XYZ file of C-alpha atoms in Angstrom:
458
model
C -65.893 61.869 -10.850
C -63.401 64.729 -11.118
C -60.206 64.181 -9.188
C -60.253 66.105 -5.935
C -57.355 68.512 -5.483
C -55.313 68.107 -2.336
C -54.575 71.295 -0.402
C -52.264 70.334 2.458
C -49.949 73.294 2.942
C -50.143 72.891 6.714
C -48.587 69.391 6.485
C -45.802 70.529 4.149
C -45.022 73.516 6.377
C -44.992 71.311 9.491
C -42.527 68.903 7.854
C -40.252 71.781 6.795
C -40.213 73.244 10.289
C -39.510 69.851 11.862
C -36.489 69.559 9.574
C -35.397 73.120 10.452
C -35.327 74.117 6.784
C -36.042 77.413 5.107
C -38.476 77.514 2.200
C -35.578 78.156 -0.166
C -33.601 75.140 1.124
C -36.562 72.776 0.911
C -37.545 74.073 -2.528
C -34.021 73.445 -3.818
C -34.024 69.889 -2.434
C -37.425 69.174 -4.010
C -36.543 70.728 -7.344
C -39.275 73.383 -7.258
C -39.187 77.161 -6.975
C -39.366 78.830 -3.588
C -42.361 80.885 -4.759
C -44.268 77.717 -5.703
C -43.506 76.109 -2.340
C -44.672 79.297 -0.643
C -48.005 79.095 -2.508
C -48.385 75.405 -1.567
C -47.790 76.150 2.110
C -50.405 78.918 1.978
C -52.916 76.539 0.339
C -53.006 78.672 -2.797
C -51.743 75.734 -4.874
C -52.633 72.038 -4.467
C -49.976 69.453 -3.698
C -49.213 67.823 -7.048
C -48.446 64.132 -7.555
C -44.889 65.066 -8.535
C -44.371 67.005 -5.324
C -45.768 64.084 -3.293
C -43.256 61.730 -4.885
C -40.355 64.108 -4.252
C -41.370 64.480 -0.584
C -41.415 60.680 -0.259
C -38.052 60.244 -2.022
C -36.134 63.066 -0.349
C -37.554 62.936 3.198
C -39.048 59.394 3.406
C -42.359 61.141 3.971
C -45.581 59.095 3.869
C -47.854 60.913 1.350
C -50.943 59.653 3.192
C -50.083 62.062 5.988
C -50.942 64.946 3.674
C -54.597 64.058 3.883
C -54.620 62.630 7.381
C -52.884 65.629 8.942
C -55.479 68.258 8.023
C -56.101 70.531 11.026
C -59.038 69.267 13.034
C -59.532 66.445 10.532
C -60.271 68.827 7.678
C -63.242 70.803 6.474
C -65.952 68.206 7.048
C -64.715 67.295 10.533
C -64.718 70.969 11.573
C -68.126 71.407 9.996
C -69.514 68.562 12.133
C -68.163 70.155 15.291
C -69.553 73.578 14.377
C -72.969 71.972 13.822
C -73.253 71.781 17.606
C -76.216 73.927 18.799
C -73.690 75.784 20.950
C -72.508 77.596 17.800
C -75.863 77.933 16.013
C -76.078 81.723 16.455
C -72.624 82.336 14.930
C -73.701 81.463 11.371
C -70.228 80.331 10.291
C -70.418 79.463 6.603
C -68.180 77.256 4.471
C -66.156 80.159 3.092
C -65.265 81.317 6.593
C -64.101 77.805 7.485
C -61.951 77.624 4.348
C -60.330 80.944 5.241
C -59.805 79.731 8.805
C -58.084 76.519 7.690
C -55.892 78.344 5.183
C -54.992 81.312 7.367
C -54.794 79.813 10.846
C -54.469 76.002 10.704
C -52.989 75.928 14.194
C -56.013 77.727 15.587
C -58.364 75.304 13.843
C -56.473 72.339 15.286
C -56.509 73.923 18.771
C -60.289 74.431 18.552
C -60.804 70.812 17.444
C -58.680 69.425 20.292
C -60.392 71.594 22.895
C -63.844 70.645 21.604
C -62.959 66.943 21.593
C -61.328 67.146 25.019
C -64.582 68.534 26.412
C -66.431 65.592 24.940
C -68.215 67.455 22.175
C -70.057 69.962 24.336
C -73.354 69.404 26.065
C -74.211 68.764 29.730
C -72.201 65.536 29.947
C -69.020 67.088 28.579
C -67.121 67.216 31.861
C -67.888 63.570 32.608
C -66.800 62.418 29.162
C -63.616 64.492 29.245
C -62.352 62.343 32.147
C -63.341 59.044 30.548
C -60.202 56.849 30.645
C -61.371 54.959 27.549
C -61.406 58.177 25.508
C -57.982 59.137 26.871
C -56.490 55.783 25.887
C -58.022 55.875 22.422
C -56.530 59.335 21.823
C -53.115 57.972 22.780
C -53.488 54.901 20.559
C -54.510 57.055 17.595
C -51.611 59.421 18.287
C -49.361 56.447 17.523
C -51.682 55.366 14.674
C -51.905 52.063 16.536
C -48.359 51.164 15.507
C -45.791 50.574 18.250
C -42.486 49.823 16.565
C -40.618 48.857 19.736
C -43.192 46.220 20.670
C -43.167 44.846 17.127
C -39.386 44.527 17.203
C -39.309 42.611 20.513
C -42.223 40.382 19.480
C -40.692 39.595 16.090
C -37.354 38.608 17.623
C -39.101 36.381 20.162
C -41.290 34.821 17.452
C -38.192 33.940 15.415
C -36.613 32.350 18.474
C -39.737 30.308 19.241
C -40.057 29.222 15.626
C -36.555 27.753 15.721
C -37.328 25.651 18.795
C -40.719 24.226 17.750
C -43.122 24.228 14.825
C -46.146 24.457 17.120
C -46.603 28.074 18.359
C -48.758 27.072 21.329
C -46.307 24.395 22.460
C -43.330 26.718 21.975
C -44.956 29.451 24.027
C -45.909 27.028 26.800
C -42.315 25.760 26.945
C -40.972 29.339 27.016
C -43.252 30.173 29.942
C -42.124 27.038 31.783
C -38.388 27.507 31.261
C -38.031 31.308 31.331
C -40.855 32.332 33.675
C -41.449 29.206 35.767
C -45.119 29.138 34.772
C -46.938 25.986 33.761
C -50.079 25.978 31.609
C -53.199 24.185 32.778
C -56.540 23.740 31.000
C -59.385 23.675 33.528
C -63.066 22.693 33.244
C -65.511 25.550 32.719
C -67.239 24.952 36.071
C -63.891 25.356 37.871
C -63.450 28.828 36.298
C -67.024 30.195 36.229
C -67.147 33.474 34.324
C -63.417 33.357 33.530
C -61.496 32.349 30.425
C -57.934 32.845 31.687
C -56.261 33.464 35.020
C -52.711 33.865 36.325
C -52.301 31.996 39.619
C -48.964 33.161 40.992
C -49.287 30.988 44.107
C -49.500 27.840 41.987
C -47.246 29.337 39.279
C -49.856 28.489 36.659
C -51.439 30.099 33.630
C -54.940 28.671 33.895
C -57.098 28.562 30.781
C -60.754 27.609 30.448
C -61.629 24.621 28.286
C -64.072 26.969 26.500
C -61.196 28.743 24.755
C -60.426 27.466 21.260
C -56.857 26.997 19.995
C -56.410 30.607 18.711
C -57.750 31.889 22.030
C -55.379 29.720 24.048
C -52.371 30.690 21.934
C -53.227 34.373 22.255
C -53.570 34.013 26.052
C -50.043 32.570 26.291
C -48.733 35.340 24.033
C -50.221 37.886 26.439
C -48.324 36.261 29.312
C -45.100 36.481 27.314
C -45.559 40.269 27.074
C -43.530 40.290 30.288
C -40.515 40.066 28.000
C -41.408 43.537 26.692
C -42.225 44.986 30.092
C -39.673 47.793 29.771
C -41.044 48.940 26.411
C -44.655 48.767 27.632
C -43.916 50.688 30.824
C -42.074 53.396 28.864
C -45.076 53.872 26.562
C -47.459 54.061 29.519
C -45.277 56.579 31.371
C -45.039 58.767 28.288
C -48.817 58.883 27.860
C -49.437 60.916 31.030
C -52.710 59.121 31.869
C -54.470 58.751 35.198
C -54.370 55.427 37.029
C -57.463 54.000 35.352
C -56.175 55.111 31.963
C -52.791 53.504 32.618
C -54.454 50.137 33.302
C -56.516 50.303 30.120
C -53.544 51.428 28.044
C -51.376 48.652 29.483
C -54.043 46.126 28.555
C -54.111 47.457 24.992
C -50.322 47.265 24.691
C -50.256 43.725 26.106
C -52.829 42.724 23.494
C -50.798 44.493 20.808
C -47.671 42.560 21.793
C -49.595 39.278 21.799
C -50.893 39.937 18.288
C -47.389 40.882 17.141
C -46.047 37.614 18.580
C -48.740 35.450 16.980
C -48.546 37.422 13.702
C -44.922 38.702 13.454
C -44.717 41.887 11.396
C -42.509 40.784 8.505
C -44.103 37.375 7.998
C -47.622 38.757 8.400
C -47.077 41.587 5.904
C -45.622 39.185 3.347
C -48.592 36.868 3.805
C -50.956 39.831 3.359
C -49.296 40.889 0.119
C -49.049 37.364 -1.266
C -52.673 36.468 -0.494
C -54.271 39.809 -1.347
C -55.052 40.358 2.339
C -57.297 37.266 2.289
C -58.862 37.088 5.759
C -59.468 33.336 5.709
C -55.934 32.550 4.545
C -54.448 34.830 7.219
C -56.565 33.254 9.955
C -55.511 29.734 9.020
C -51.856 30.536 8.388
C -51.333 32.251 11.749
C -53.886 30.331 13.835
C -55.769 33.527 14.668
C -59.409 34.588 14.807
C -61.134 36.975 12.396
C -61.071 39.757 14.999
C -57.395 39.209 15.830
C -56.431 39.448 12.154
C -58.661 42.510 11.700
C -56.899 44.238 14.621
C -53.491 43.379 13.237
C -54.343 44.900 9.860
C -54.724 48.336 11.500
C -51.105 48.279 12.775
C -49.021 47.838 9.613
C -47.208 51.170 9.537
C -43.537 50.239 9.906
C -41.260 52.770 8.247
C -40.083 51.351 4.934
C -42.465 48.368 5.137
C -45.962 49.760 5.344
C -49.060 47.726 4.692
C -52.430 49.045 3.574
C -54.018 51.551 5.993
C -57.064 49.723 7.373
C -59.515 50.990 9.972
C -61.625 48.865 12.341
C -64.989 49.272 14.057
C -66.763 46.848 16.380
C -70.410 47.352 17.313
C -73.085 45.495 19.256
C -76.629 44.834 18.086
C -77.774 48.203 19.453
C -75.212 49.982 17.257
C -72.986 50.931 20.202
C -69.296 51.099 19.344
C -67.019 49.049 21.599
C -63.821 49.308 19.526
C -62.598 51.771 16.925
C -59.161 52.168 15.415
C -58.500 54.582 12.561
C -54.873 53.499 12.207
C -53.344 55.424 9.306
C -56.564 55.454 7.286
C -57.804 58.864 8.460
C -61.341 57.553 7.896
C -64.177 59.729 9.144
C -66.289 56.568 9.516
C -64.321 55.716 12.646
C -64.451 59.237 14.086
C -68.183 59.844 13.556
C -70.403 60.501 16.594
C -72.921 57.924 15.357
C -73.370 54.979 13.039
C -75.092 55.083 9.660
C -77.732 52.333 9.274
C -76.950 52.164 5.546
C -73.482 50.820 6.324
C -73.895 47.035 6.371
C -72.156 46.623 9.713
C -75.620 46.124 11.227
C -76.782 43.775 8.453
C -73.989 41.353 9.348
C -75.846 40.280 12.505
C -78.420 38.465 10.385
C -75.814 36.778 8.136
C -73.989 34.394 10.482
C -70.258 33.970 9.744
C -70.644 35.539 6.294
C -68.274 38.320 5.284
C -70.206 41.193 3.704
C -68.596 43.534 1.170
C -69.680 47.109 0.561
C -68.496 50.211 -1.271
C -69.557 53.354 0.579
C -69.092 57.082 0.070
C -69.141 59.690 2.833
C -70.398 63.256 2.480
C -66.922 64.608 1.758
C -66.700 62.394 -1.339
C -64.285 59.860 0.193
C -64.953 56.302 -0.953
C -64.247 53.254 1.214
C -64.302 49.508 0.584
C -65.428 47.689 3.726
C -65.816 44.136 5.016
C -68.118 43.186 7.891
C -68.619 39.957 9.818
C -70.606 39.176 12.962
C -68.908 37.069 15.622
C -69.848 35.558 18.978
C -67.172 35.884 21.687
C -65.847 32.686 23.195
C -66.898 31.295 26.528
C -70.305 32.945 26.857
C -72.881 30.719 28.563
C -76.559 31.537 28.797
C -77.313 34.751 26.920
C -74.925 34.964 23.966
C -73.215 38.250 23.114
C -72.705 39.098 19.459
C -70.604 41.789 17.799
C -70.174 42.958 14.231
C -66.601 43.730 13.188
C -66.022 46.025 10.249
C -62.732 46.817 8.548
C -62.079 48.984 5.535
C -59.700 51.146 3.568
C -59.820 53.777 0.861
C -61.424 52.370 -2.293
C -58.480 53.564 -4.401
C -56.158 51.244 -2.439
C -58.506 48.237 -2.360
C -57.705 46.928 -5.848
C -55.141 44.472 -4.506
C -57.595 42.848 -2.082
C -58.811 39.356 -2.898
C -62.163 40.356 -1.371
C -62.521 43.203 -3.881
C -62.352 40.953 -6.943
C -65.403 41.514 -9.107
C -66.265 44.810 -7.403
C -66.281 47.985 -9.506
C -64.422 50.261 -7.100
C -65.145 53.256 -9.323
C -68.821 52.339 -9.622
C -71.872 53.299 -7.625
C -71.316 53.487 -3.877
C -73.800 53.555 -1.011
C -74.046 57.140 0.318
C -73.451 56.937 4.069
C -73.121 59.483 6.844
C -71.668 59.574 10.343
C -74.967 59.144 12.139
C -78.144 61.143 11.502
C -77.214 63.983 13.874
C -73.953 64.564 11.962
C -75.254 63.859 8.453
C -76.656 66.604 6.197
C -77.776 64.471 3.252
C -81.244 65.884 2.420
C -82.801 62.868 0.681
C -82.120 59.877 2.933
C -85.196 57.709 3.517
C -83.434 56.048 6.463
C -83.046 59.294 8.421
C -84.285 59.130 12.018
C -83.371 62.634 13.231
C -82.564 66.063 11.838
C -78.879 67.131 11.839
C -77.631 68.847 14.964
C -77.702 72.632 14.671
C -80.169 72.639 11.752
C -83.655 74.034 12.102
C -86.285 71.333 11.484
C -88.803 72.204 8.758
C -92.365 70.924 8.643
C -95.057 71.545 6.027
C -98.758 70.721 6.114
C -98.892 70.659 2.306
C -96.067 68.313 1.336
C -93.572 65.762 2.615
C -90.421 64.326 1.085
C -88.493 61.063 1.095
C -87.104 61.847 4.527
C -89.506 62.534 7.402
C -87.175 65.190 8.776
C -86.876 68.272 6.643
C -84.242 70.748 7.776
C -82.706 74.068 6.807
C -79.695 74.036 4.506
C -76.349 75.851 4.884
């Protein structure tokens, strides 16, 4: 496959303006001509590998931002939004979109934010726009799910606990007893029906259900110790400008983030990732964490000067409904899609208990992703058992160091996936269940193709 050229003048121009530099000053610092930099900023020249390296060396700039910072998510993301029937009569073609992105990137980004804020159009747009879950996710993705202040406090506390005891659970319990006057009590399941953990301030107890396993109990104590980062958490919540419901959800996310950072301290966790090839089983055993906890933590490794690989995460139920999604620094369209592609083996994992499935997929824009999927049953469920499939992934070009990718030809054939049938325009998919939004459906009495839904092209 021919190497795709990267046009990211908007990102280069944004960096220059943030640094309050003229084109001539930045060009001199980068060792290029001012005229060349001008052409790059106007998307008339691609960003070369040499220029990427100079940006990283001179300004400590993460080159991955060049792709991730495309206005509105880039051409394909804008194309999906414009496929809404609301715009069907405008007949905006690809050339017009290219001119729009090149000539008015700010306008394209403004359109994308407004469209997303309104929930993607349609009659339920107003209701979705006020959804606190959507508000919180936007805020989390604004930070790329990396909160440096929480990591710093958690890492310092983890070092302190490690010096006092080799057992993380015991060290945390002792810290809660001495510093917070809270004892830990494990209670029978019938004493805590429907609950796995509870803070009883009257009895000064952290009460945990016997149904929680050791990783679950340790994580619950780590959540309680988030009180030691209360100032940092409250500052993040205040800065988000959310409504009351959103503040509660965001606080819960940040408490969970701190707990993960305490159980899996940044420096030690990143070293373990690099030494083991990001081996999920090794990481679970080394840090006493669950598959899902490790998967979450992998999406947060974006510390300046000590970045890990940019993973994304998706969690779905058996109906294909998404209950968690974090793009992190990956910029993956798979996380942002309005639907789920049945060809992605996230759904297949439900029938392969506790097995980790590997897959190489390629989206319509030509991006290739190496993914892992595993189905898990949450703890403590009695009666009808819930089950979720957790998928993580990263760009195929960066997956070579993964232990899970050994034996996989990352440049070989990939499964062609979309972002749900209503957002996918692949014409020859036998799995298709609906025509793309905004495309006229075509039917013929004389012939039929691989897909039961024929539709008009661009």
